[in-house]
Coordinates of C-alpha atoms in Angstrom, one line a residue:
X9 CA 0.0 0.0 0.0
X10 CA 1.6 3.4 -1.0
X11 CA 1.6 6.5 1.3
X12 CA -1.7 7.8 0.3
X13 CA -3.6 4.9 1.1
X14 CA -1.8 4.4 4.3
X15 CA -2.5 7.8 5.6
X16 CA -6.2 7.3 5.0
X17 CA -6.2 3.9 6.8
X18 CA -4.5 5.8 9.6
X19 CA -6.8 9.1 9.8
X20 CA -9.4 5.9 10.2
X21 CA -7.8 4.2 12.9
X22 CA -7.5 7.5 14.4
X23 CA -11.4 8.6 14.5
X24 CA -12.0 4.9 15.0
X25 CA -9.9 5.1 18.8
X26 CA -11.6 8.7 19.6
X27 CA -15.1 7.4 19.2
X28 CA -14.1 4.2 21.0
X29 CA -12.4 5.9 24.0
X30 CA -15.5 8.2 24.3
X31 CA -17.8 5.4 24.2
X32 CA -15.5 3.6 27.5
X33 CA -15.6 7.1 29.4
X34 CA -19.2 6.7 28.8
X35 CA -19.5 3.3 29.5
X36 CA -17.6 4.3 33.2
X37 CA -19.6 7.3 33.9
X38 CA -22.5 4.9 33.5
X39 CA -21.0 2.3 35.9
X40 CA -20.0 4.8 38.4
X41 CA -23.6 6.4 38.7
X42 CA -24.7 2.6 39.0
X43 CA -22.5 2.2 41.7
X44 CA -23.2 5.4 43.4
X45 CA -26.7 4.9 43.3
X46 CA -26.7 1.4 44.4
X47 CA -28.8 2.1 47.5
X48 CA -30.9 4.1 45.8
X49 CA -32.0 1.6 42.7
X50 CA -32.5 -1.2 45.7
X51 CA -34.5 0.5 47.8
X52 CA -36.6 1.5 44.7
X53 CA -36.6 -1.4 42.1
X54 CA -35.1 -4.2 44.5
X55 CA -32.0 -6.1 44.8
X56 CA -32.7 -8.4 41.2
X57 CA -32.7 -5.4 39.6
X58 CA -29.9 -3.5 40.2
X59 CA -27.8 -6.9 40.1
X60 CA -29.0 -6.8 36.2
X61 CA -28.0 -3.2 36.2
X62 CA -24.6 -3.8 37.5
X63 CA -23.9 -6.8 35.6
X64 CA -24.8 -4.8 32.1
X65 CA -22.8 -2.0 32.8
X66 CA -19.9 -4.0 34.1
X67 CA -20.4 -6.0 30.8
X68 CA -20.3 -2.9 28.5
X69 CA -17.5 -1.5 30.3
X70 CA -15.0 -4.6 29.8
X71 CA -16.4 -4.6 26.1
X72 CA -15.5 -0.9 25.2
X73 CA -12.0 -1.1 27.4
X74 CA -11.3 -4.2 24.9
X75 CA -12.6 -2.4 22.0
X76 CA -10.7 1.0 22.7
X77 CA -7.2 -0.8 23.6
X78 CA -7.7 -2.6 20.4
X79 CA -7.9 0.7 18.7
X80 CA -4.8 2.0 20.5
X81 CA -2.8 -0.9 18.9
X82 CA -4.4 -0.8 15.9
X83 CA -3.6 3.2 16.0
X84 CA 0.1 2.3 16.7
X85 CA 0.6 -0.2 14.3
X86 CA -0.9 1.9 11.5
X87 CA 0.9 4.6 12.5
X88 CA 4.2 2.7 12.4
X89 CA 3.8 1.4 9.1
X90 CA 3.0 5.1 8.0
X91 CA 6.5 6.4 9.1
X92 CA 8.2 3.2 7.4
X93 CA 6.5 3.8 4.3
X94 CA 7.2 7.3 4.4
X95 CA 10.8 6.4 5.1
X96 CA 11.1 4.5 2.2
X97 CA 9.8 6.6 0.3
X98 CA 11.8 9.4 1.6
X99 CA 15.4 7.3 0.9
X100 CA 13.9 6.8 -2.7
X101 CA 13.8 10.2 -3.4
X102 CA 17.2 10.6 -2.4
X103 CA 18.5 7.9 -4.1
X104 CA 21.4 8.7 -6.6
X105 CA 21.1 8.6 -10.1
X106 CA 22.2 5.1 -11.3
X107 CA 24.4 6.5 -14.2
X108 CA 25.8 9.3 -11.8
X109 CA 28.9 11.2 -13.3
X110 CA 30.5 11.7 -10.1
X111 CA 30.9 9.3 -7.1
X112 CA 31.9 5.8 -7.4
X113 CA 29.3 3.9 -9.8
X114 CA 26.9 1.0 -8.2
X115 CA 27.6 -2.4 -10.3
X116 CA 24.4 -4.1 -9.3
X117 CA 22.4 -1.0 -10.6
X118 CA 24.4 -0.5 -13.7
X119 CA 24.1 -4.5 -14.2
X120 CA 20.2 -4.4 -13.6
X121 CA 20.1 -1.2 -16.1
X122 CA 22.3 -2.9 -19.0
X123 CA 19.8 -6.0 -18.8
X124 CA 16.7 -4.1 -18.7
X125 CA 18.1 -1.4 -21.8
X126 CA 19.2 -4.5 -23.6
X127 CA 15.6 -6.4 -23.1
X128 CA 13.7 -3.3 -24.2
X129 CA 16.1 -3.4 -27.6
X130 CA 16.3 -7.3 -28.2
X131 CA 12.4 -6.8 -28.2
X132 CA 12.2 -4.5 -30.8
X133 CA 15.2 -5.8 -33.1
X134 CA 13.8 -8.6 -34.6
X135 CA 10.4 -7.2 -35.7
X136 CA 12.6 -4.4 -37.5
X137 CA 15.7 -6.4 -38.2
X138 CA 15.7 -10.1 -37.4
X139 CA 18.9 -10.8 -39.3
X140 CA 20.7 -8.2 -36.4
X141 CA 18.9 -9.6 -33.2
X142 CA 21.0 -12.4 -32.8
X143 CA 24.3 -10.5 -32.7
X144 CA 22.7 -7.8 -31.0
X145 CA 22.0 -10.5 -28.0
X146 CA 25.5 -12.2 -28.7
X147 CA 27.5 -8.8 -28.1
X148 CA 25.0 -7.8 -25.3
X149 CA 25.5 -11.0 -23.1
X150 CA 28.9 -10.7 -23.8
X151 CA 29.3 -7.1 -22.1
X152 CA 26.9 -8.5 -19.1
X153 CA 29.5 -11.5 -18.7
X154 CA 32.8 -8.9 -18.5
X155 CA 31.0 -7.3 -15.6
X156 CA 30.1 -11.0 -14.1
X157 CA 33.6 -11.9 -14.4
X158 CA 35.0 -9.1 -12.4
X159 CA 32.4 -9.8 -9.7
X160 CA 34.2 -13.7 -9.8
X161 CA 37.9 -11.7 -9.8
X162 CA 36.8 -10.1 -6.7
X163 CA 35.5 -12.6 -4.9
X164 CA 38.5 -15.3 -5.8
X165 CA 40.9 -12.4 -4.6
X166 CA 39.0 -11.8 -1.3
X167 CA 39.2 -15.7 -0.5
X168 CA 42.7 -16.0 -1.5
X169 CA 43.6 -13.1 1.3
X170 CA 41.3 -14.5 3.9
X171 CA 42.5 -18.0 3.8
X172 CA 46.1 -17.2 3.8
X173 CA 45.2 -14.4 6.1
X174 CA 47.3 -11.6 4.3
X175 CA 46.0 -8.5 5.4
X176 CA 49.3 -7.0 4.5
X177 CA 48.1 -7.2 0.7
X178 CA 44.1 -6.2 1.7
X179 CA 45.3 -3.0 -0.9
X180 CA 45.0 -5.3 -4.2
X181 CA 41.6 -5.4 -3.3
X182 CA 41.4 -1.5 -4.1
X183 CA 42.9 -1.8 -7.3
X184 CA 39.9 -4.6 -7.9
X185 CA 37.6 -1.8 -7.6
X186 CA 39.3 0.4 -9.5
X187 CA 39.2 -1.8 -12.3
X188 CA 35.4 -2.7 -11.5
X189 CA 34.4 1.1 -11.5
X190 CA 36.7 1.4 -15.1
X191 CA 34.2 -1.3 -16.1
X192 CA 31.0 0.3 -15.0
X193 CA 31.6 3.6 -16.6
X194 CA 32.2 2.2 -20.2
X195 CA 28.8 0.5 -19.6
X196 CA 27.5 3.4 -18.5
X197 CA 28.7 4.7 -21.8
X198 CA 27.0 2.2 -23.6
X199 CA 23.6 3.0 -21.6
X200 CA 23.7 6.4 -22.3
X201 CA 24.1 5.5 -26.0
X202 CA 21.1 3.0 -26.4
X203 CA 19.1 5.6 -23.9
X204 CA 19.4 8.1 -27.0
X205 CA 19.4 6.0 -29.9
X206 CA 16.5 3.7 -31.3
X207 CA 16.6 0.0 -32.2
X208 CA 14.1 0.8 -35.3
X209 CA 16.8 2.8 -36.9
X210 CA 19.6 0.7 -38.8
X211 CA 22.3 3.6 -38.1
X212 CA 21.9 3.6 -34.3
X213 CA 21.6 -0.2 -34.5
X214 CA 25.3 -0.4 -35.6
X215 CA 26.4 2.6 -33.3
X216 CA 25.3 0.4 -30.5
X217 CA 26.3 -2.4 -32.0
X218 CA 29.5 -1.0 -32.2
X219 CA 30.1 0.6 -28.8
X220 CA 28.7 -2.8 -27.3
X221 CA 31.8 -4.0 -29.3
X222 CA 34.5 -1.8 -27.9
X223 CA 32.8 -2.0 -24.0
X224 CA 33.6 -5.5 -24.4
X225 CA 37.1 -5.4 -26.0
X226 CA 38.2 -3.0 -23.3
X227 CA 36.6 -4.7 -20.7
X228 CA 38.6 -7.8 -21.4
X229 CA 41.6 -6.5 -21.7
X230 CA 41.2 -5.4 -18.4
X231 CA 40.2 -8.3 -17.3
X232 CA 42.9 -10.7 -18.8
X233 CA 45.5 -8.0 -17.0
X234 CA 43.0 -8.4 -13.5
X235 CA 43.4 -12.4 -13.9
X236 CA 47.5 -12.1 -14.0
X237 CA 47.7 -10.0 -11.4
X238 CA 45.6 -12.2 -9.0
X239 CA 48.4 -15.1 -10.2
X240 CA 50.9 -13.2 -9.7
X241 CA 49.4 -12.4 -6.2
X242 CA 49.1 -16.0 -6.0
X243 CA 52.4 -17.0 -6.7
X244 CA 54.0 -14.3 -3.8
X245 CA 51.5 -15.7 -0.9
X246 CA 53.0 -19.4 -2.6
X247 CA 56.2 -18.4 -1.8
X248 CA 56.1 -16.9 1.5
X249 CA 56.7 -13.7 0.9
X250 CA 60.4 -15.0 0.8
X251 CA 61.2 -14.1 -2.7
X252 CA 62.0 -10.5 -3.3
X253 CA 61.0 -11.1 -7.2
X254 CA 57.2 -12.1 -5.9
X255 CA 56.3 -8.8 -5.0
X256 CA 57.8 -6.9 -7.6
X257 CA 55.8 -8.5 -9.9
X258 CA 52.5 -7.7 -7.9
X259 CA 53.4 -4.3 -8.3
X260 CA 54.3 -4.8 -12.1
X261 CA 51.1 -5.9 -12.5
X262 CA 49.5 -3.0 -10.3
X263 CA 50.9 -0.4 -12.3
X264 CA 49.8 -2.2 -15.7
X265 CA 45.9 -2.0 -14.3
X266 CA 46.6 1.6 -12.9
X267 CA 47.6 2.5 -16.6
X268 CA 45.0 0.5 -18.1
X269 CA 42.0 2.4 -16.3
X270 CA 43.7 6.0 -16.9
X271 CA 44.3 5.3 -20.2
X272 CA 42.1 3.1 -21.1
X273 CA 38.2 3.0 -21.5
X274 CA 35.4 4.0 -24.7
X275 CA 35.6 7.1 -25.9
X276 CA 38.2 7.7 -23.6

């Protein structure tokens, strides 16, 4: 249920516990009088009588106490799911742009977005151009599985330091994300190119076509530099740390990535 609807179930609730509480301070009054005037309806109507009395209003009273502490929690719990949705709602609106130009890029967003793009175009391509839909889904899925294969990089690194306990080397796992958010903004590229192109038109076909190309070359290369220098990170933990070489070639392969991502990259 969105805000709107949640605020009207409240302003309910709420009416609903004033009438309910009015009607027990009723209910009360009426059972005090009773009380007070027990000698009085005795004397008057007899002692059946104002047994039935008493028993009624004690009656009523334990029904609109249940009833009105009812309301208070529904109230409560009304009112609590008004502030979450609100909350939500609030953090939505706030929420940064998924192809942001500054700040460090989101990959699950900008994975989500490349697959939803791509499924809007793939089902538009082959009523217009069946002959192109199948490379158009080839080069596509191709681009989704760079950024897959970083997320495996990542997660292979981040073993390979816990199990051998080498916090010393916890910085390789910057120069992962480095190379992650190098990969995100030449799909962001790509985004932004399919955002303002259309699949019924054979000349932005091929300009996507083509930039999905490049994404992926670069991509890979990347990645095929990201794979050696996780084996080369290998190969120093294998050693021990107790060959000067081992480390050198860590930061070989460190620099080559640094290079890579400032020099590298679409439309760089």
């Amino acid at each position: 249920m969105n805000k709107d609807g949640l605020m009207k179930k409240h302003k309910k609730n709420i009416f609903r516990l004033i009438i309910s509480v009015l009607i027990f301070f009723l209910t009360l009054v009426i059972k005090m009088v009773v009380v007070k005037q027990s000698d009085t309806l005795i004397v008057y109507e007899g002692i059946r009588f104002y047994g039935v009395v008493a028993a009624i209003t004690t009656i009523l009273l334990i029904i609109a106490l249940v009833a009105a502490i009812v309301m208070v929690v529904l109230f409560m719990l009304s009112g609590a799911e008004l502030r979450k949705q609100i909350a939500i709602e609030s953090a939505g609106s706030h929420t940064d742009p998924v192809l942001k130009v500054k700040g460090n890029l989101d990959p699950v967003q900008i994975r989500n977005s490349l697959t939803a793009e791509g499924n809007k175009w793939l089902s538009v391509i082959p009523q217009v151009n069946p002959a192109e839909a199948e490379e158009m889904r080839t080069i596509l899925n191709s681009v989704d599985a760079t950024m897959a294969q970083m997320d495996d990089y990542q997660l292979r690194l981040k073993n390979l330091l816990d199990s051998n306990g080498a916090d010393a080397l916890r910085d390789t796992e910057e120069v992962l994300d480095g190379v992650e958010q190098h990969i995100c903004r030449n799909v962001r590229k790509l985004l932004n190119i399919m955002t303002v192109s259309s699949p019924n038109t054979q000349n932005d076909l091929d300009v996507v076509e083509l930039t999905a190309k490049n994404c992926a070359e670069d991509n890979n290369r990347l990645l095929k530099t990201t794979k050696e220098f996780i084996v080369a990170v290998t190969e120093f933990l294998n050693s021990q740390g107790d060959s000067g070489s081992g480390i050198n070639e860590v930061e070989v392969y460190k620099n080559a990535l640094t290079t890579q991502i400032e020099e590298g990259g679409i439309y760089s």
